[in-house]
Amino acid sequence: MLGVLEGFATIAIVVAVGWLLAHLRLLDESAQNNLSRLAFYVASPALLLQVMQRTPLSAVLSRNLVTSLVAFAATVTIYLLLARSRGAAAPLGSRLIGSLSAAYVNAGNLGIPIALYVLGDVAWVAPTLLMQLLIITPVYMALFDSDARGERPTVLRSIRRMFSNPITIGALAGLLISLLDVTLPRVIGGSIDLLGNMAVPAMLVAFGISLRRGPRPAAGRAARHVWTIVALKTLVMPAIALGFGLLIGMRGAPLFAVVVTAALPTAQNIFTYAVRYRREVNLARDAIFVTTFVSVPVILLIAAGFHLAGV
């Protein structure tokens, strides 16, 4: 259980640094935007290339991958149905940020340490990481780009946007390097690693700035919306993963891994996307902030339940 707390504490400290820099007026909203752009256009693509080229496909092609995809799709569907029942349809960009906030897990900078300390092997989080990078992210990036340009999403436009987005390009380049078993020259590989290492700190510091400079999280008229997303992310999504996993015969450590992964909080990437496309920035920020705190006791309870079951 110490590993869970260590993973969350590491993130909290870096976010606090961003908050303090904003409080001291050393950084402001322009710095937040610049850090987010740096993460989106440079650091995140390098990080995704770095992760994908080092992830063996044999570790991800499993029932864990299918269960993660089903849990994501089901949670997004529930969110969209709830959003539609509220009345007037929200703009596409708002629905995209809302659905990602409800179902896109922090499988990278938080999932990896939790997989190592709680599950005992980083490979357990690889299926979800691959699913998000190579399936979910390209589709959503294409939709975001169409929305930003005021275009109606079509299959051809979406495919074109997929292969012109830096996030997608980074993930696909890493996968291609892995499949072809290419060894990059040390100077190139070292440069990519160095750039990729900026991604998480840049996102977390930008997030900390927004907490200090923006409105209080989960307050006002948006509070109900935020708490709906929190409930979907931290309770509904792991419950779906558990139910579907049992349905297809998963047991023991594989089932434990997929349920814990589904209970992870909303990824910081969503805040970066919200800033980049200027859609629901405060909603993404609030969802990340609240789910990060709520997911701690949820994951601890899941771990305790599986421990009592002998896993």
mmCIF file of C-alpha atoms in Angstrom:
data_model
loop_
_atom_site.group_PDB
_atom_site.id
_atom_site.type_symbol
_atom_site.label_atom_id
_atom_site.label_comp_id
_atom_site.label_asym_id
_atom_site.label_seq_id
_atom_site.Cartn_x
_atom_site.Cartn_y
_atom_site.Cartn_z
ATOM 1 C CA MET A 1 0.000 0.000 0.000
ATOM 2 C CA LEU A 2 2.991 2.284 0.537
ATOM 3 C CA GLY A 3 3.568 2.246 -3.226
ATOM 4 C CA VAL A 4 0.130 3.750 -3.880
ATOM 5 C CA LEU A 5 0.823 6.614 -1.500
ATOM 6 C CA GLU A 6 4.319 7.165 -2.918
ATOM 7 C CA GLY A 7 2.971 7.434 -6.463
ATOM 8 C CA PHE A 8 0.338 9.979 -5.501
ATOM 9 C CA ALA A 9 2.733 11.925 -3.249
ATOM 10 C CA THR A 10 5.248 12.341 -6.080
ATOM 11 C CA ILE A 11 2.603 13.888 -8.324
ATOM 12 C CA ALA A 12 1.274 16.104 -5.508
ATOM 13 C CA ILE A 13 4.723 17.558 -4.822
ATOM 14 C CA VAL A 14 5.317 18.587 -8.449
ATOM 15 C CA VAL A 15 1.807 20.069 -8.707
ATOM 16 C CA ALA A 16 2.482 21.980 -5.478
ATOM 17 C CA VAL A 17 5.626 23.446 -7.043
ATOM 18 C CA GLY A 18 3.500 24.796 -9.907
ATOM 19 C CA TRP A 19 0.991 26.202 -7.414
ATOM 20 C CA LEU A 20 3.761 27.891 -5.408
ATOM 21 C CA LEU A 21 5.373 29.423 -8.507
ATOM 22 C CA ALA A 22 1.999 30.887 -9.485
ATOM 23 C CA HIS A 23 1.356 32.087 -5.920
ATOM 24 C CA LEU A 24 4.720 33.894 -5.898
ATOM 25 C CA ARG A 25 3.832 35.369 -9.318
ATOM 26 C CA LEU A 26 6.892 33.830 -10.895
ATOM 27 C CA LEU A 27 4.630 32.071 -13.431
ATOM 28 C CA ASP A 28 1.188 33.036 -14.693
ATOM 29 C CA GLU A 29 -1.459 31.913 -17.202
ATOM 30 C CA SER A 30 0.867 32.567 -20.137
ATOM 31 C CA ALA A 31 3.418 30.206 -18.595
ATOM 32 C CA GLN A 32 0.665 27.633 -18.095
ATOM 33 C CA ASN A 33 -0.251 27.869 -21.781
ATOM 34 C CA ASN A 34 3.381 27.720 -22.903
ATOM 35 C CA LEU A 35 4.108 24.669 -20.738
ATOM 36 C CA SER A 36 1.010 22.944 -22.083
ATOM 37 C CA ARG A 37 2.018 23.689 -25.674
ATOM 38 C CA LEU A 38 5.533 22.430 -24.990
ATOM 39 C CA ALA A 39 4.090 19.206 -23.574
ATOM 40 C CA PHE A 40 1.629 18.780 -26.448
ATOM 41 C CA TYR A 41 3.874 19.513 -29.421
ATOM 42 C CA VAL A 42 7.280 18.301 -28.235
ATOM 43 C CA ALA A 43 7.586 16.510 -24.907
ATOM 44 C CA SER A 44 4.522 14.247 -25.017
ATOM 45 C CA PRO A 45 5.211 12.940 -28.558
ATOM 46 C CA ALA A 46 8.794 12.194 -27.479
ATOM 47 C CA LEU A 47 7.554 10.453 -24.319
ATOM 48 C CA LEU A 48 5.052 8.348 -26.261
ATOM 49 C CA LEU A 49 7.727 7.351 -28.772
ATOM 50 C CA GLN A 50 9.972 6.461 -25.847
ATOM 51 C CA VAL A 51 7.286 4.340 -24.130
ATOM 52 C CA MET A 52 6.007 2.570 -27.240
ATOM 53 C CA GLN A 53 9.410 1.523 -28.558
ATOM 54 C CA ARG A 54 10.143 -0.132 -25.191
ATOM 55 C CA THR A 55 6.781 -1.866 -24.739
ATOM 56 C CA PRO A 56 6.783 -5.486 -26.013
ATOM 57 C CA LEU A 57 3.559 -6.306 -27.828
ATOM 58 C CA SER A 58 3.523 -9.729 -26.195
ATOM 59 C CA ALA A 59 2.885 -7.991 -22.867
ATOM 60 C CA VAL A 60 -0.203 -6.153 -24.095
ATOM 61 C CA LEU A 61 -2.124 -8.454 -26.429
ATOM 62 C CA SER A 62 -4.278 -10.103 -23.789
ATOM 63 C CA ARG A 63 -7.712 -10.160 -22.176
ATOM 64 C CA ASN A 64 -6.494 -7.227 -20.108
ATOM 65 C CA LEU A 65 -6.448 -5.107 -23.281
ATOM 66 C CA VAL A 66 -9.996 -6.130 -24.234
ATOM 67 C CA THR A 67 -11.301 -5.486 -20.729
ATOM 68 C CA SER A 68 -9.674 -2.047 -20.595
ATOM 69 C CA LEU A 69 -11.210 -1.122 -23.941
ATOM 70 C CA VAL A 70 -14.678 -2.328 -22.897
ATOM 71 C CA ALA A 71 -14.453 -0.422 -19.589
ATOM 72 C CA PHE A 72 -13.447 2.751 -21.437
ATOM 73 C CA ALA A 73 -16.157 2.447 -24.085
ATOM 74 C CA ALA A 74 -18.891 1.636 -21.565
ATOM 75 C CA THR A 75 -17.939 4.531 -19.283
ATOM 76 C CA VAL A 76 -17.824 6.990 -22.191
ATOM 77 C CA THR A 77 -21.244 5.766 -23.366
ATOM 78 C CA ILE A 78 -22.741 6.245 -19.902
ATOM 79 C CA TYR A 79 -21.241 9.748 -19.681
ATOM 80 C CA LEU A 80 -22.623 10.757 -23.088
ATOM 81 C CA LEU A 81 -26.083 9.411 -22.208
ATOM 82 C CA LEU A 82 -26.067 11.328 -18.928
ATOM 83 C CA ALA A 83 -24.858 14.478 -20.701
ATOM 84 C CA ARG A 84 -27.616 14.142 -23.288
ATOM 85 C CA SER A 85 -30.265 13.721 -20.593
ATOM 86 C CA ARG A 86 -29.305 17.110 -19.147
ATOM 87 C CA GLY A 87 -31.000 18.871 -22.051
ATOM 88 C CA ALA A 88 -29.295 20.914 -24.767
ATOM 89 C CA ALA A 89 -26.447 19.098 -26.476
ATOM 90 C CA ALA A 90 -23.027 20.428 -25.515
ATOM 91 C CA PRO A 91 -20.505 21.337 -28.240
ATOM 92 C CA LEU A 92 -18.407 18.462 -29.546
ATOM 93 C CA GLY A 93 -15.226 19.706 -27.873
ATOM 94 C CA SER A 94 -16.954 19.867 -24.490
ATOM 95 C CA ARG A 95 -18.270 16.320 -24.852
ATOM 96 C CA LEU A 96 -14.831 15.091 -25.851
ATOM 97 C CA ILE A 97 -13.153 16.603 -22.782
ATOM 98 C CA GLY A 98 -15.955 15.404 -20.509
ATOM 99 C CA SER A 99 -15.847 11.817 -21.767
ATOM 100 C CA LEU A 100 -12.041 11.673 -21.590
ATOM 101 C CA SER A 101 -12.159 13.044 -18.047
ATOM 102 C CA ALA A 102 -14.540 10.232 -17.112
ATOM 103 C CA ALA A 103 -12.627 7.348 -18.696
ATOM 104 C CA TYR A 104 -9.009 8.162 -19.692
ATOM 105 C CA VAL A 105 -6.812 6.845 -16.881
ATOM 106 C CA ASN A 106 -3.453 8.100 -15.672
ATOM 107 C CA ALA A 107 -1.670 4.967 -16.869
ATOM 108 C CA GLY A 108 1.674 6.664 -17.430
ATOM 109 C CA ASN A 109 3.184 8.805 -14.706
ATOM 110 C CA LEU A 110 0.911 7.348 -11.992
ATOM 111 C CA GLY A 111 -0.051 3.952 -13.422
ATOM 112 C CA ILE A 112 3.551 2.842 -13.919
ATOM 113 C CA PRO A 113 4.695 3.377 -10.292
ATOM 114 C CA ILE A 114 1.475 1.844 -8.958
ATOM 115 C CA ALA A 115 1.889 -1.138 -11.286
ATOM 116 C CA LEU A 116 5.424 -1.560 -9.982
ATOM 117 C CA TYR A 117 4.724 -1.136 -6.262
ATOM 118 C CA VAL A 118 1.185 -2.534 -5.970
ATOM 119 C CA LEU A 119 0.943 -5.061 -8.806
ATOM 120 C CA GLY A 120 4.616 -6.033 -8.822
ATOM 121 C CA ASP A 121 5.228 -5.600 -12.565
ATOM 122 C CA VAL A 122 5.010 -2.572 -14.878
ATOM 123 C CA ALA A 123 3.816 -4.889 -17.692
ATOM 124 C CA TRP A 124 0.373 -5.044 -16.051
ATOM 125 C CA VAL A 125 -0.376 -1.448 -17.049
ATOM 126 C CA ALA A 126 0.994 -1.842 -20.590
ATOM 127 C CA PRO A 127 -2.312 -3.028 -22.187
ATOM 128 C CA THR A 128 -4.200 0.050 -20.980
ATOM 129 C CA LEU A 129 -1.318 2.301 -21.968
ATOM 130 C CA LEU A 130 -1.234 0.806 -25.462
ATOM 131 C CA MET A 131 -5.028 0.982 -25.833
ATOM 132 C CA GLN A 132 -5.069 4.666 -24.909
ATOM 133 C CA LEU A 133 -2.067 5.622 -27.033
ATOM 134 C CA LEU A 134 -2.849 3.724 -30.216
ATOM 135 C CA ILE A 135 -6.653 3.518 -30.242
ATOM 136 C CA ILE A 136 -8.241 6.185 -28.053
ATOM 137 C CA THR A 137 -5.811 9.092 -28.498
ATOM 138 C CA PRO A 138 -5.653 9.066 -32.337
ATOM 139 C CA VAL A 139 -9.453 8.968 -32.618
ATOM 140 C CA TYR A 140 -9.970 11.774 -30.121
ATOM 141 C CA MET A 141 -7.188 13.916 -31.613
ATOM 142 C CA ALA A 142 -8.840 13.679 -35.022
ATOM 143 C CA LEU A 143 -12.178 14.724 -33.501
ATOM 144 C CA PHE A 144 -10.547 17.590 -31.594
ATOM 145 C CA ASP A 145 -8.871 18.852 -34.760
ATOM 146 C CA SER A 146 -12.150 18.712 -36.691
ATOM 147 C CA ASP A 147 -13.949 20.567 -33.907
ATOM 148 C CA ALA A 148 -11.230 23.235 -33.731
ATOM 149 C CA ARG A 149 -11.577 23.845 -37.470
ATOM 150 C CA GLY A 150 -15.354 23.862 -37.386
ATOM 151 C CA GLU A 151 -15.496 20.839 -39.679
ATOM 152 C CA ARG A 152 -17.968 18.022 -39.513
ATOM 153 C CA PRO A 153 -16.053 14.831 -38.573
ATOM 154 C CA THR A 154 -15.881 12.323 -41.428
ATOM 155 C CA VAL A 155 -13.940 9.091 -41.759
ATOM 156 C CA LEU A 156 -11.478 10.515 -44.295
ATOM 157 C CA ARG A 157 -10.952 13.737 -42.370
ATOM 158 C CA SER A 158 -10.499 11.837 -39.134
ATOM 159 C CA ILE A 159 -7.886 9.526 -40.665
ATOM 160 C CA ARG A 160 -6.045 12.510 -42.129
ATOM 161 C CA ARG A 161 -6.097 14.344 -38.791
ATOM 162 C CA MET A 162 -4.872 11.219 -36.985
ATOM 163 C CA PHE A 163 -1.663 11.142 -38.994
ATOM 164 C CA SER A 164 -0.983 14.873 -38.680
ATOM 165 C CA ASN A 165 -1.298 15.182 -34.898
ATOM 166 C CA PRO A 166 2.009 15.217 -32.935
ATOM 167 C CA ILE A 167 0.643 12.981 -30.151
ATOM 168 C CA THR A 168 -0.421 10.295 -32.615
ATOM 169 C CA ILE A 169 2.767 10.618 -34.650
ATOM 170 C CA GLY A 170 4.904 10.047 -31.559
ATOM 171 C CA ALA A 171 2.976 6.912 -30.520
ATOM 172 C CA LEU A 172 2.953 5.415 -34.026
ATOM 173 C CA ALA A 173 6.646 6.155 -34.559
ATOM 174 C CA GLY A 174 7.476 4.344 -31.331
ATOM 175 C CA LEU A 175 5.354 1.360 -32.313
ATOM 176 C CA LEU A 176 7.006 1.190 -35.740
ATOM 177 C CA ILE A 177 10.483 1.280 -34.175
ATOM 178 C CA SER A 178 9.445 -1.543 -31.841
ATOM 179 C CA LEU A 179 7.960 -3.691 -34.627
ATOM 180 C CA LEU A 180 10.989 -3.234 -36.895
ATOM 181 C CA ASP A 181 13.377 -3.773 -33.964
ATOM 182 C CA VAL A 182 15.295 -0.636 -34.905
ATOM 183 C CA THR A 183 18.047 0.629 -32.603
ATOM 184 C CA LEU A 184 18.261 4.411 -32.724
ATOM 185 C CA PRO A 185 21.711 6.053 -32.669
ATOM 186 C CA ARG A 186 22.645 6.990 -29.117
ATOM 187 C CA VAL A 187 22.590 10.721 -29.847
ATOM 188 C CA ILE A 188 19.053 10.483 -31.278
ATOM 189 C CA GLY A 189 17.738 8.166 -28.591
ATOM 190 C CA GLY A 190 19.279 10.281 -25.841
ATOM 191 C CA SER A 191 17.734 13.453 -27.262
ATOM 192 C CA ILE A 192 14.283 11.825 -27.443
ATOM 193 C CA ASP A 193 14.623 10.584 -23.865
ATOM 194 C CA LEU A 194 15.628 14.042 -22.675
ATOM 195 C CA LEU A 195 12.673 15.695 -24.414
ATOM 196 C CA GLY A 196 10.269 13.006 -23.230
ATOM 197 C CA ASN A 197 11.376 13.477 -19.645
ATOM 198 C CA MET A 198 9.993 17.027 -19.792
ATOM 199 C CA ALA A 199 6.437 15.905 -20.511
ATOM 200 C CA VAL A 200 5.185 14.909 -17.067
ATOM 201 C CA PRO A 201 6.839 17.776 -15.117
ATOM 202 C CA ALA A 202 5.578 20.323 -17.671
ATOM 203 C CA MET A 203 2.012 18.998 -17.456
ATOM 204 C CA LEU A 204 2.048 18.851 -13.659
ATOM 205 C CA VAL A 205 3.534 22.334 -13.190
ATOM 206 C CA ALA A 206 0.986 23.783 -15.648
ATOM 207 C CA PHE A 207 -1.734 21.992 -13.724
ATOM 208 C CA GLY A 208 -0.460 23.481 -10.437
ATOM 209 C CA ILE A 209 -0.529 26.973 -11.955
ATOM 210 C CA SER A 210 -4.159 26.483 -12.982
ATOM 211 C CA LEU A 211 -5.104 25.449 -9.438
ATOM 212 C CA ARG A 212 -3.719 28.732 -8.091
ATOM 213 C CA ARG A 213 -4.822 31.100 -10.856
ATOM 214 C CA GLY A 214 -8.181 29.537 -11.708
ATOM 215 C CA PRO A 215 -11.440 29.205 -9.750
ATOM 216 C CA ARG A 216 -11.763 26.834 -6.802
ATOM 217 C CA PRO A 217 -12.071 23.210 -8.036
ATOM 218 C CA ALA A 218 -15.545 21.629 -8.217
ATOM 219 C CA ALA A 219 -17.327 24.789 -7.141
ATOM 220 C CA GLY A 220 -20.340 26.672 -8.491
ATOM 221 C CA ARG A 221 -22.654 25.461 -11.231
ATOM 222 C CA ALA A 222 -20.082 23.000 -12.605
ATOM 223 C CA ALA A 223 -19.836 21.067 -9.332
ATOM 224 C CA ARG A 224 -22.544 18.541 -10.241
ATOM 225 C CA HIS A 225 -20.910 17.870 -13.594
ATOM 226 C CA VAL A 226 -17.513 17.368 -11.978
ATOM 227 C CA TRP A 227 -18.831 14.971 -9.332
ATOM 228 C CA THR A 228 -20.662 12.972 -11.984
ATOM 229 C CA ILE A 229 -17.351 12.521 -13.807
ATOM 230 C CA VAL A 230 -15.613 11.612 -10.538
ATOM 231 C CA ALA A 231 -18.204 8.918 -9.779
ATOM 232 C CA LEU A 232 -17.886 7.462 -13.280
ATOM 233 C CA LYS A 233 -14.089 7.467 -13.191
ATOM 234 C CA THR A 234 -13.430 6.137 -9.705
ATOM 235 C CA LEU A 235 -16.450 3.875 -9.105
ATOM 236 C CA VAL A 236 -18.289 2.958 -12.291
ATOM 237 C CA MET A 237 -15.287 2.283 -14.525
ATOM 238 C CA PRO A 238 -13.515 -0.150 -12.131
ATOM 239 C CA ALA A 239 -16.863 -1.858 -11.476
ATOM 240 C CA ILE A 240 -17.324 -2.388 -15.229
ATOM 241 C CA ALA A 241 -13.771 -3.722 -15.519
ATOM 242 C CA LEU A 242 -14.418 -6.128 -12.644
ATOM 243 C CA GLY A 243 -17.729 -7.343 -14.073
ATOM 244 C CA PHE A 244 -16.487 -7.826 -17.625
ATOM 245 C CA GLY A 245 -13.247 -9.405 -16.431
ATOM 246 C CA LEU A 246 -15.175 -11.987 -14.418
ATOM 247 C CA LEU A 247 -17.487 -12.558 -17.381
ATOM 248 C CA ILE A 248 -14.621 -13.534 -19.709
ATOM 249 C CA GLY A 249 -12.940 -15.707 -17.101
ATOM 250 C CA MET A 250 -10.254 -13.447 -15.668
ATOM 251 C CA ARG A 251 -9.183 -14.285 -12.133
ATOM 252 C CA GLY A 252 -6.371 -13.560 -9.680
ATOM 253 C CA ALA A 253 -3.560 -11.125 -10.513
ATOM 254 C CA PRO A 254 -4.730 -10.275 -14.090
ATOM 255 C CA LEU A 255 -8.182 -9.291 -12.818
ATOM 256 C CA PHE A 256 -6.663 -7.362 -9.899
ATOM 257 C CA ALA A 257 -4.424 -5.453 -12.323
ATOM 258 C CA VAL A 258 -7.186 -4.439 -14.716
ATOM 259 C CA VAL A 259 -9.504 -3.275 -11.903
ATOM 260 C CA VAL A 260 -6.781 -1.218 -10.183
ATOM 261 C CA THR A 261 -5.816 0.327 -13.523
ATOM 262 C CA ALA A 262 -9.436 1.258 -14.236
ATOM 263 C CA ALA A 263 -9.635 2.977 -10.827
ATOM 264 C CA LEU A 264 -6.675 5.277 -11.576
ATOM 265 C CA PRO A 265 -7.557 8.992 -11.721
ATOM 266 C CA THR A 266 -8.046 11.070 -14.850
ATOM 267 C CA ALA A 267 -4.775 11.585 -16.717
ATOM 268 C CA GLN A 268 -3.033 14.973 -16.749
ATOM 269 C CA ASN A 269 -2.933 14.669 -20.548
ATOM 270 C CA ILE A 270 -6.581 15.707 -20.618
ATOM 271 C CA PHE A 271 -5.740 19.097 -19.118
ATOM 272 C CA THR A 272 -3.074 19.556 -21.805
ATOM 273 C CA TYR A 273 -5.617 18.725 -24.522
ATOM 274 C CA ALA A 274 -8.181 21.083 -22.979
ATOM 275 C CA VAL A 275 -5.680 23.961 -22.957
ATOM 276 C CA ARG A 276 -4.469 23.182 -26.479
ATOM 277 C CA TYR A 277 -7.974 23.122 -27.976
ATOM 278 C CA ARG A 278 -9.484 25.687 -25.565
ATOM 279 C CA ARG A 279 -12.279 23.407 -24.485
ATOM 280 C CA GLU A 280 -13.489 22.929 -20.873
ATOM 281 C CA VAL A 281 -10.141 23.748 -19.256
ATOM 282 C CA ASN A 282 -11.627 24.132 -15.770
ATOM 283 C CA LEU A 283 -13.663 20.934 -16.101
ATOM 284 C CA ALA A 284 -10.566 18.914 -17.034
ATOM 285 C CA ARG A 285 -8.573 20.522 -14.226
ATOM 286 C CA ASP A 286 -11.285 19.840 -11.635
ATOM 287 C CA ALA A 287 -11.791 16.229 -12.759
ATOM 288 C CA ILE A 288 -8.064 15.502 -12.503
ATOM 289 C CA PHE A 289 -7.771 17.195 -9.119
ATOM 290 C CA VAL A 290 -10.745 15.486 -7.470
ATOM 291 C CA THR A 291 -10.280 12.012 -9.002
ATOM 292 C CA THR A 292 -6.647 12.013 -7.880
ATOM 293 C CA PHE A 293 -7.729 12.371 -4.252
ATOM 294 C CA VAL A 294 -10.784 10.109 -4.457
ATOM 295 C CA SER A 295 -8.936 7.290 -6.232
ATOM 296 C CA VAL A 296 -6.510 6.809 -3.324
ATOM 297 C CA PRO A 297 -9.040 5.236 -0.905
ATOM 298 C CA VAL A 298 -10.752 3.449 -3.812
ATOM 299 C CA ILE A 299 -7.524 1.724 -4.891
ATOM 300 C CA LEU A 300 -6.686 0.890 -1.290
ATOM 301 C CA LEU A 301 -10.139 -0.718 -0.856
ATOM 302 C CA ILE A 302 -9.737 -2.679 -4.100
ATOM 303 C CA ALA A 303 -6.320 -3.906 -2.968
ATOM 304 C CA ALA A 304 -7.729 -4.871 0.437
ATOM 305 C CA GLY A 305 -10.642 -6.761 -1.184
ATOM 306 C CA PHE A 306 -8.387 -8.770 -3.485
ATOM 307 C CA HIS A 307 -6.021 -9.438 -0.593
ATOM 308 C CA LEU A 308 -8.903 -10.887 1.440
ATOM 309 C CA ALA A 309 -9.790 -12.994 -1.608
ATOM 310 C CA GLY A 310 -6.286 -14.450 -1.546
ATOM 311 C CA VAL A 311 -4.747 -12.527 -4.464
#
